[in-house]
mmCIF file of C-alpha atoms in Angstrom:
data_model
loop_
_atom_site.group_PDB
_atom_site.id
_atom_site.type_symbol
_atom_site.label_atom_id
_atom_site.label_comp_id
_atom_site.label_asym_id
_atom_site.label_seq_id
_atom_site.Cartn_x
_atom_site.Cartn_y
_atom_site.Cartn_z
ATOM 1 C CA MET H 19 1.604 -4.224 0.260
ATOM 2 C CA SER H 20 4.992 -5.713 1.511
ATOM 3 C CA ILE H 21 7.303 -6.769 4.497
ATOM 4 C CA ARG H 22 10.983 -7.007 6.308
ATOM 5 C CA HIS H 23 14.483 -7.078 9.196
ATOM 6 C CA ALA H 24 15.040 -4.182 11.524
ATOM 7 C CA LEU H 25 12.036 -5.622 13.334
ATOM 8 C CA VAL H 26 13.664 -6.019 16.727
ATOM 9 C CA GLY H 27 15.129 -2.522 16.657
ATOM 10 C CA LEU H 28 11.914 -0.918 15.452
ATOM 11 C CA SER H 29 9.687 -2.602 17.992
ATOM 12 C CA GLY H 30 12.066 -1.856 20.844
ATOM 13 C CA LEU H 31 12.245 1.811 19.921
ATOM 14 C CA ALA H 32 8.476 2.052 19.518
ATOM 15 C CA LEU H 33 7.744 0.483 22.885
ATOM 16 C CA ALA H 34 10.107 2.980 24.494
ATOM 17 C CA LEU H 35 8.025 5.817 23.102
ATOM 18 C CA ILE H 36 4.637 4.979 24.597
ATOM 19 C CA PRO H 37 2.616 8.216 24.492
ATOM 20 C CA LEU H 38 1.426 9.790 27.732
ATOM 21 C CA SER H 39 -1.626 11.466 26.195
ATOM 22 C CA GLY H 40 -4.345 10.676 23.697
ATOM 23 C CA SER H 41 -3.399 10.343 20.025
ATOM 24 C CA ILE H 42 -4.994 11.738 16.886
ATOM 25 C CA ALA H 43 -7.044 9.533 14.549
ATOM 26 C CA HIS H 44 -5.862 9.182 10.915
ATOM 27 C CA GLU H 45 -2.693 10.551 9.415
ATOM 28 C CA ILE H 46 -3.376 14.265 9.766
ATOM 29 C CA VAL H 47 -0.288 16.482 9.689
ATOM 30 C CA GLY H 48 -1.082 20.133 10.333
ATOM 31 C CA ASN H 49 -4.053 20.834 8.057
ATOM 32 C CA ARG H 50 -3.264 17.855 5.797
ATOM 33 C CA PHE H 51 -5.238 14.621 5.757
ATOM 34 C CA PHE H 52 -3.431 11.792 3.936
ATOM 35 C CA PRO H 53 -5.965 9.183 2.759
ATOM 36 C CA ALA H 54 -5.202 5.487 2.507
ATOM 37 C CA THR H 55 -4.226 4.891 -1.114
ATOM 38 C CA LEU H 56 -5.082 1.745 -3.044
ATOM 39 C CA SER H 57 -1.863 0.603 -4.719
ATOM 40 C CA ILE H 58 0.940 1.859 -2.472
ATOM 41 C CA ASP H 59 0.894 2.274 1.280
ATOM 42 C CA ASP H 60 0.194 5.692 2.782
ATOM 43 C CA PRO H 61 2.845 7.302 5.035
ATOM 44 C CA GLY H 62 0.748 7.142 8.184
ATOM 45 C CA VAL H 63 0.384 4.854 11.190
ATOM 46 C CA ASN H 64 -3.264 4.142 12.013
ATOM 47 C CA ASP H 65 -5.901 1.686 13.203
ATOM 48 C CA GLU H 66 -7.649 0.784 9.954
ATOM 49 C CA LEU H 67 -9.330 -2.000 8.025
ATOM 50 C CA SER H 68 -9.355 -2.343 4.239
ATOM 51 C CA LEU H 69 -12.102 -4.841 3.408
ATOM 52 C CA PRO H 70 -12.609 -5.585 0.672
ATOM 53 C CA THR H 71 -10.119 -4.502 -1.940
ATOM 54 C CA VAL H 72 -11.020 -6.020 -5.314
ATOM 55 C CA ASP H 73 -9.235 -5.851 -8.652
ATOM 56 C CA SER H 74 -9.398 -7.331 -12.130
ATOM 57 C CA PHE H 75 -6.754 -7.239 -14.869
ATOM 58 C CA LYS H 76 -4.969 -9.304 -17.522
ATOM 59 C CA THR H 77 -1.436 -10.402 -16.632
ATOM 60 C CA GLY H 78 1.677 -9.999 -18.760
ATOM 61 C CA ASP H 79 1.958 -13.760 -19.342
ATOM 62 C CA VAL H 80 2.069 -15.154 -22.865
ATOM 63 C CA PRO H 81 -0.758 -15.777 -23.462
ATOM 64 C CA PRO H 82 -2.245 -13.389 -20.832
ATOM 65 C CA ILE H 83 -4.369 -14.652 -17.947
ATOM 66 C CA ARG H 84 -7.369 -12.859 -16.457
ATOM 67 C CA GLN H 85 -6.673 -12.394 -12.738
ATOM 68 C CA ARG H 86 -9.214 -11.271 -10.150
ATOM 69 C CA ASP H 87 -8.269 -10.673 -6.511
ATOM 70 C CA ILE H 88 -10.139 -10.096 -3.268
ATOM 71 C CA SER H 89 -7.974 -8.923 -0.394
ATOM 72 C CA GLY H 90 -8.127 -7.463 3.086
ATOM 73 C CA GLU H 91 -5.721 -5.754 5.468
ATOM 74 C CA PHE H 92 -6.002 -4.946 9.176
ATOM 75 C CA SER H 93 -3.669 -2.421 10.791
ATOM 76 C CA LYS H 94 -3.324 -2.050 14.549
ATOM 77 C CA ARG H 95 -1.269 0.546 16.460
ATOM 78 C CA ILE H 96 0.841 -0.769 19.330
ATOM 79 C CA THR H 97 1.808 2.780 20.290
ATOM 80 C CA GLU H 98 0.858 6.097 18.717
ATOM 81 C CA ASP H 99 3.792 5.821 16.290
ATOM 82 C CA PHE H 100 4.157 2.053 15.785
ATOM 83 C CA ALA H 101 1.686 -0.276 14.048
ATOM 84 C CA VAL H 102 1.478 -3.834 12.792
ATOM 85 C CA SER H 103 -0.703 -4.828 9.833
ATOM 86 C CA PHE H 104 -1.800 -8.192 8.470
ATOM 87 C CA GLY H 105 -2.974 -8.741 4.911
ATOM 88 C CA THR H 106 -3.996 -11.562 2.645
ATOM 89 C CA THR H 107 -5.299 -11.961 -0.903
ATOM 90 C CA TYR H 108 -7.472 -14.604 -2.545
ATOM 91 C CA ALA H 109 -6.672 -14.856 -6.253
ATOM 92 C CA PHE H 110 -8.760 -16.218 -9.124
ATOM 93 C CA LEU H 111 -6.697 -17.068 -12.231
ATOM 94 C CA GLY H 112 -8.432 -17.692 -15.528
ATOM 95 C CA PRO H 113 -7.193 -20.617 -17.635
ATOM 96 C CA ILE H 114 -4.585 -20.199 -20.387
ATOM 97 C CA ASP H 115 -6.435 -22.893 -22.361
ATOM 98 C CA PRO H 116 -10.192 -22.017 -22.576
ATOM 99 C CA THR H 117 -11.005 -25.732 -22.322
ATOM 100 C CA ALA H 118 -9.062 -26.174 -19.081
ATOM 101 C CA PRO H 119 -10.021 -25.108 -15.572
ATOM 102 C CA GLY H 120 -8.396 -22.081 -13.952
ATOM 103 C CA ALA H 121 -6.814 -21.884 -10.521
ATOM 104 C CA ASN H 122 -7.686 -20.075 -7.339
ATOM 105 C CA GLY H 123 -6.336 -19.837 -3.818
ATOM 106 C CA PHE H 124 -4.717 -17.597 -1.218
ATOM 107 C CA GLN H 125 -1.497 -15.721 -1.823
ATOM 108 C CA ASN H 126 1.027 -15.745 1.007
ATOM 109 C CA LEU H 127 0.108 -13.977 4.242
ATOM 110 C CA GLU H 128 1.895 -10.650 4.662
ATOM 111 C CA THR H 129 2.773 -8.753 7.838
ATOM 112 C CA THR H 130 4.086 -5.180 7.995
ATOM 113 C CA PHE H 131 5.774 -3.463 10.951
ATOM 114 C CA LYS H 132 5.707 0.317 10.531
ATOM 115 C CA TYR H 133 7.130 3.148 12.643
ATOM 116 C CA ARG H 134 6.546 6.870 12.099
ATOM 117 C CA VAL H 135 9.908 8.586 12.552
ATOM 118 C CA PHE H 136 9.144 12.214 11.710
ATOM 119 C CA LYS H 137 6.158 14.560 11.529
ATOM 120 C CA ASN H 138 6.244 18.301 10.738
ATOM 121 C CA PRO H 139 2.784 19.950 10.941
ATOM 122 C CA GLU H 140 3.997 23.334 9.684
ATOM 123 C CA HIS H 141 5.222 21.893 6.384
ATOM 124 C CA GLU H 142 2.700 18.996 6.259
ATOM 125 C CA PHE H 143 5.487 16.412 6.045
ATOM 126 C CA VAL H 144 5.540 12.909 7.487
ATOM 127 C CA MET H 145 7.945 9.981 7.117
ATOM 128 C CA SER H 146 7.756 6.392 8.311
ATOM 129 C CA VAL H 147 9.954 3.317 8.023
ATOM 130 C CA GLY H 148 8.848 -0.274 7.981
ATOM 131 C CA VAL H 149 9.675 -3.868 7.262
ATOM 132 C CA SER H 150 7.291 -6.315 5.592
ATOM 133 C CA VAL H 151 7.419 -10.085 5.632
ATOM 134 C CA GLU H 152 5.715 -12.287 3.063
ATOM 135 C CA TRP H 153 5.425 -15.619 4.836
ATOM 136 C CA GLY H 154 6.441 -18.341 2.395
ATOM 137 C CA GLY H 155 4.323 -21.468 2.203
ATOM 138 C CA THR H 156 1.183 -19.853 3.643
ATOM 139 C CA GLY H 157 -0.397 -19.496 0.193
ATOM 140 C CA ALA H 158 -1.330 -21.867 -2.605
ATOM 141 C CA ASP H 159 1.282 -23.060 -5.082
ATOM 142 C CA SER H 160 -1.401 -23.125 -7.798
ATOM 143 C CA VAL H 161 -1.582 -19.295 -7.803
ATOM 144 C CA GLY H 162 2.174 -18.783 -7.658
ATOM 145 C CA ALA H 163 2.700 -18.278 -3.916
ATOM 146 C CA ASP H 164 6.401 -18.688 -3.089
ATOM 147 C CA PRO H 165 7.482 -21.401 -0.622
ATOM 148 C CA PHE H 166 10.066 -19.063 0.970
ATOM 149 C CA ASN H 167 9.861 -15.786 2.905
ATOM 150 C CA THR H 168 10.523 -12.388 1.327
ATOM 151 C CA TYR H 169 11.649 -9.428 3.445
ATOM 152 C CA THR H 170 11.121 -5.830 2.270
ATOM 153 C CA PRO H 171 12.467 -2.862 4.250
ATOM 154 C CA THR H 172 10.599 0.258 3.101
ATOM 155 C CA ILE H 173 10.620 4.043 3.520
ATOM 156 C CA TYR H 174 7.308 5.960 3.249
ATOM 157 C CA PHE H 175 6.780 9.719 3.016
ATOM 158 C CA GLY H 176 4.045 12.301 2.472
ATOM 159 C CA LYS H 177 4.246 16.031 1.746
ATOM 160 C CA GLY H 178 1.400 18.502 1.429
ATOM 161 C CA LEU H 179 1.845 21.803 -0.414
ATOM 162 C CA GLY H 180 -0.104 23.863 2.097
ATOM 163 C CA ASP H 181 3.004 25.931 2.879
ATOM 164 C CA LEU H 182 3.035 27.515 -0.602
ATOM 165 C CA PRO H 183 2.684 31.328 -0.782
ATOM 166 C CA ASP H 184 -0.659 33.046 -1.386
ATOM 167 C CA THR H 185 0.136 33.536 -5.074
ATOM 168 C CA LEU H 186 0.011 29.742 -5.474
ATOM 169 C CA SER H 187 -2.925 29.088 -3.144
ATOM 170 C CA TRP H 188 -4.711 27.008 -5.810
ATOM 171 C CA LEU H 189 -1.883 24.458 -5.491
ATOM 172 C CA ARG H 190 -2.128 24.124 -1.713
ATOM 173 C CA PRO H 191 -4.608 21.204 -1.864
ATOM 174 C CA VAL H 192 -1.953 19.151 -3.718
ATOM 175 C CA ALA H 193 -0.045 16.452 -1.847
ATOM 176 C CA ILE H 194 2.461 13.834 -2.879
ATOM 177 C CA THR H 195 3.224 10.538 -1.188
ATOM 178 C CA GLY H 196 5.738 7.848 -2.011
ATOM 179 C CA GLN H 197 7.469 4.699 -0.932
ATOM 180 C CA ILE H 198 10.616 2.805 -1.828
ATOM 181 C CA GLY H 199 11.364 -0.734 -0.686
ATOM 182 C CA TYR H 200 13.897 -3.477 -1.398
ATOM 183 C CA ALA H 201 12.454 -7.003 -1.570
ATOM 184 C CA ILE H 202 14.952 -9.666 -0.471
ATOM 185 C CA PRO H 203 13.966 -13.339 -0.977
ATOM 186 C CA ALA H 204 15.100 -15.654 1.811
ATOM 187 C CA ARG H 205 16.148 -18.173 -0.849
ATOM 188 C CA SER H 206 18.443 -17.044 -3.674
ATOM 189 C CA SER H 207 17.522 -19.888 -6.023
ATOM 190 C CA THR H 208 15.417 -23.019 -6.399
ATOM 191 C CA THR H 209 16.586 -26.135 -8.236
ATOM 192 C CA THR H 210 14.116 -28.723 -9.492
ATOM 193 C CA PHE H 211 15.049 -32.184 -10.740
ATOM 194 C CA ALA H 212 13.234 -34.269 -13.344
ATOM 195 C CA ILE H 213 13.724 -37.417 -15.393
ATOM 196 C CA ASP H 214 13.996 -36.810 -19.157
ATOM 197 C CA SER H 215 11.251 -38.927 -20.716
ATOM 198 C CA ASP H 216 13.326 -39.587 -23.863
ATOM 199 C CA THR H 217 16.796 -40.287 -22.446
ATOM 200 C CA GLY H 218 15.945 -41.310 -18.894
ATOM 201 C CA GLU H 219 18.598 -38.942 -17.601
ATOM 202 C CA LEU H 220 18.201 -36.811 -14.489
ATOM 203 C CA THR H 221 18.028 -33.116 -15.387
ATOM 204 C CA ALA H 222 18.256 -30.085 -13.128
ATOM 205 C CA ASP H 223 16.667 -26.686 -13.660
ATOM 206 C CA THR H 224 17.694 -23.730 -11.475
ATOM 207 C CA GLU H 225 15.602 -20.585 -11.071
ATOM 208 C CA PHE H 226 17.204 -17.546 -9.451
ATOM 209 C CA HIS H 227 14.940 -15.347 -7.327
ATOM 210 C CA PRO H 228 15.740 -11.674 -8.002
ATOM 211 C CA LYS H 229 16.002 -8.888 -5.465
ATOM 212 C CA VAL H 230 13.469 -6.249 -6.469
ATOM 213 C CA LEU H 231 13.174 -2.523 -5.923
ATOM 214 C CA ASN H 232 9.518 -1.721 -5.172
ATOM 215 C CA TRP H 233 8.832 1.970 -5.689
ATOM 216 C CA GLY H 234 5.915 4.246 -6.364
ATOM 217 C CA GLY H 235 4.114 7.421 -5.497
ATOM 218 C CA THR H 236 0.915 9.427 -5.710
ATOM 219 C CA ILE H 237 -0.092 12.952 -6.576
ATOM 220 C CA GLN H 238 -3.457 13.987 -5.167
ATOM 221 C CA TYR H 239 -5.695 17.047 -5.051
ATOM 222 C CA SER H 240 -7.790 17.254 -1.887
ATOM 223 C CA MET H 241 -11.187 18.896 -2.271
ATOM 224 C CA PRO H 242 -11.733 18.693 1.543
ATOM 225 C CA TYR H 243 -8.493 20.659 1.976
ATOM 226 C CA LEU H 244 -9.565 23.196 -0.644
ATOM 227 C CA LYS H 245 -12.803 23.905 1.228
ATOM 228 C CA SER H 246 -11.484 23.863 4.805
ATOM 229 C CA SER H 247 -8.048 25.453 4.417
ATOM 230 C CA VAL H 248 -7.976 27.460 1.176
ATOM 231 C CA MET H 249 -11.367 28.615 -0.125
ATOM 232 C CA ASP H 250 -14.979 27.453 0.001
ATOM 233 C CA LEU H 251 -16.191 27.585 -3.608
ATOM 234 C CA GLY H 252 -19.745 26.589 -2.679
ATOM 235 C CA LEU H 253 -19.439 23.275 -4.513
ATOM 236 C CA PRO H 254 -21.893 20.385 -3.924
ATOM 237 C CA ASP H 255 -21.143 18.432 -0.749
ATOM 238 C CA PHE H 256 -20.342 15.273 -2.754
ATOM 239 C CA ILE H 257 -17.554 17.098 -4.629
ATOM 240 C CA ASN H 258 -16.107 18.440 -1.385
ATOM 241 C CA HIS H 259 -15.521 14.837 -0.227
ATOM 242 C CA LEU H 260 -13.414 13.859 -3.269
ATOM 243 C CA ILE H 261 -9.659 13.429 -3.588
ATOM 244 C CA PRO H 262 -8.715 12.845 -7.263
ATOM 245 C CA LEU H 263 -5.305 11.224 -7.569
ATOM 246 C CA VAL H 264 -2.866 9.336 -9.769
ATOM 247 C CA GLU H 265 -0.785 6.498 -8.353
ATOM 248 C CA ALA H 266 2.288 4.780 -9.778
ATOM 249 C CA ASN H 267 3.283 1.318 -8.541
ATOM 250 C CA MET H 268 6.542 -0.091 -9.979
ATOM 251 C CA GLN H 269 8.856 -3.086 -9.551
ATOM 252 C CA THR H 270 12.448 -3.183 -10.845
ATOM 253 C CA PRO H 271 14.586 -6.354 -10.538
ATOM 254 C CA VAL H 272 18.075 -5.163 -9.566
ATOM 255 C CA ALA H 273 20.092 -8.238 -8.501
ATOM 256 C CA ASN H 274 20.256 -12.026 -8.909
ATOM 257 C CA THR H 275 18.543 -11.775 -12.304
ATOM 258 C CA LEU H 276 20.359 -14.596 -14.153
ATOM 259 C CA THR H 277 17.103 -16.357 -15.038
ATOM 260 C CA SER H 278 14.824 -13.319 -15.214
ATOM 261 C CA VAL H 279 14.590 -10.160 -17.297
ATOM 262 C CA ARG H 280 15.731 -6.908 -15.686
ATOM 263 C CA VAL H 281 12.676 -4.960 -16.883
ATOM 264 C CA THR H 282 10.652 -2.515 -14.783
ATOM 265 C CA THR H 283 6.977 -3.444 -14.599
ATOM 266 C CA GLY H 284 4.040 -1.686 -13.013
ATOM 267 C CA THR H 285 0.911 0.367 -13.520
ATOM 268 C CA ILE H 286 -0.202 4.004 -13.576
ATOM 269 C CA ASN H 287 -3.508 4.327 -11.735
ATOM 270 C CA PRO H 288 -5.729 7.396 -12.167
ATOM 271 C CA GLY H 289 -8.738 7.430 -9.892
ATOM 272 C CA VAL H 290 -10.623 9.090 -7.068
ATOM 273 C CA ILE H 291 -11.197 8.585 -3.326
ATOM 274 C CA TRP H 292 -14.395 9.712 -1.590
ATOM 275 C CA VAL H 293 -13.704 10.349 2.096
ATOM 276 C CA ASP H 294 -16.043 10.626 5.054
ATOM 277 C CA ASN H 295 -15.393 10.879 8.799
ATOM 278 C CA LYS H 296 -15.349 7.108 9.401
ATOM 279 C CA PHE H 297 -14.641 5.487 6.034
ATOM 280 C CA GLN H 298 -13.560 6.057 2.464
ATOM 281 C CA LEU H 299 -14.333 4.532 -0.926
ATOM 282 C CA GLY H 300 -11.802 4.467 -3.743
ATOM 283 C CA VAL H 301 -11.646 3.304 -7.361
ATOM 284 C CA GLU H 302 -8.789 3.469 -9.868
ATOM 285 C CA ALA H 303 -7.929 2.258 -13.345
ATOM 286 C CA LEU H 304 -4.857 0.002 -13.672
ATOM 287 C CA ILE H 305 -2.911 1.060 -16.775
ATOM 288 C CA PRO H 306 0.125 -1.205 -17.471
ATOM 289 C CA ILE H 307 3.325 0.625 -18.420
ATOM 290 C CA ASN H 308 4.488 -2.088 -20.874
ATOM 291 C CA ARG H 309 3.573 -5.497 -22.298
ATOM 292 C CA GLN H 310 5.292 -7.312 -19.415
ATOM 293 C CA SER H 311 3.017 -5.475 -16.958
ATOM 294 C CA GLY H 312 -0.310 -6.477 -18.538
ATOM 295 C CA THR H 313 -2.334 -6.454 -21.716
ATOM 296 C CA ASN H 314 -5.303 -4.222 -20.982
ATOM 297 C CA VAL H 315 -6.606 -1.619 -18.560
ATOM 298 C CA GLY H 316 -7.752 -3.159 -15.288
ATOM 299 C CA VAL H 317 -9.612 -1.772 -12.299
ATOM 300 C CA ILE H 318 -9.179 -1.726 -8.515
ATOM 301 C CA ALA H 319 -11.685 -0.637 -5.849
ATOM 302 C CA GLN H 320 -11.595 -0.496 -2.059
ATOM 303 C CA LEU H 321 -13.699 0.110 1.046
ATOM 304 C CA HIS H 322 -11.486 1.438 3.847
ATOM 305 C CA LEU H 323 -12.679 1.840 7.460
ATOM 306 C CA TYR H 324 -11.161 4.273 10.003
ATOM 307 C CA LEU H 325 -11.278 2.127 13.144
ATOM 308 C CA ASP H 326 -9.759 4.917 15.243
ATOM 309 C CA ASP H 327 -12.841 7.071 14.537
ATOM 310 C CA ILE H 328 -15.388 4.249 14.565
ATOM 311 C CA ASP H 329 -14.312 3.037 18.029
ATOM 312 C CA PRO H 330 -11.753 5.493 19.524
ATOM 313 C CA ARG H 331 -11.870 3.928 23.011
ATOM 314 C CA GLY H 332 -11.849 0.304 21.860
ATOM 315 C CA ILE H 333 -10.308 -1.343 18.807
ATOM 316 C CA GLY H 334 -9.258 2.068 17.473
ATOM 317 C CA LYS H 335 -7.112 2.892 20.528
ATOM 318 C CA PRO H 336 -3.361 2.116 20.590
ATOM 319 C CA ILE H 337 -2.607 -0.850 22.820
ATOM 320 C CA PHE H 338 -0.225 1.340 24.837
ATOM 321 C CA GLY H 339 -1.722 4.821 25.015
ATOM 322 C CA GLY H 340 -4.888 6.800 25.673
ATOM 323 C CA ALA H 341 -8.078 7.007 23.664
ATOM 324 C CA VAL H 342 -7.732 8.710 20.303
ATOM 325 C CA GLN H 343 -9.204 12.111 19.559
ATOM 326 C CA PRO H 344 -11.396 11.824 16.443
ATOM 327 C CA ALA H 345 -10.187 14.224 13.744
ATOM 328 C CA SER H 346 -12.238 15.015 10.655
ATOM 329 C CA PRO H 347 -10.597 15.321 7.205
ATOM 330 C CA PHE H 348 -12.826 18.385 6.651
ATOM 331 C CA ALA H 349 -11.877 20.556 9.635
ATOM 332 C CA GLY H 350 -9.333 23.291 9.007
ATOM 333 C CA ARG H 351 -6.793 23.386 11.815
#
């Protein structure tokens, strides 16, 4: 996920709002449990660990390259409403030439500072703001890690439809989440110099680094919500743990695009999340929206641990605040 500048203001505000009582585990708003989604960030603030997240797909390069990633992310609450997360990815890039070796290495380390600004249990609505920082030079040049920082201020939101009237009760398990961020490279351009082998002249090549709008969303249908808050259909227990969903994860270059194409790229990701009280498992297909986004359907899978339920008085407790109160995704409230 991604990272950014109002850091001083956010952290100062969060530290001023240290809770006086115990907090609730997970992002549960009224009767709504928002799971951690695989491709975009969820709207909540939690103590969690995603390890591992694995994916495999073919890039939009010409010719395409098979890329496989293994990543992890750790999120820790400072207060009930403010959290810091750290993530990294190890990438394996297949060779363009079958006779040549590929490349592998770490992408840049990423840190996200996230503050929940609004929560309305009655209407199952939550909104957070954050800033992510991709730390330039912490990854390997061989896998395309940039040597400069990128800052991404982001807005996150989630809305459950549990406030619909009785005539639309079958739609109450539906929820939508979304995020929109603006990635700002710390360096606007990079110029490289080389000696022309034929003329011996010094040549310069300038690459402009675009500012990119990162946006996406999910639509999900919660079987745990259906059973606990709408109607128990007597379905098998395995089915009652499922949240089918579709994610969209897009990137649109919007400025400083002199040496790049202003084309939106991204994937549409249908899949399913199986949730339990202390962890969840998710798997999704990665369907590119155009040729620039990829050349075949990929896959992503994740094991996600709820640290605030696994150890509510230890690592799952906010640094400033009381022990969390474990809250099950299956309990109607």
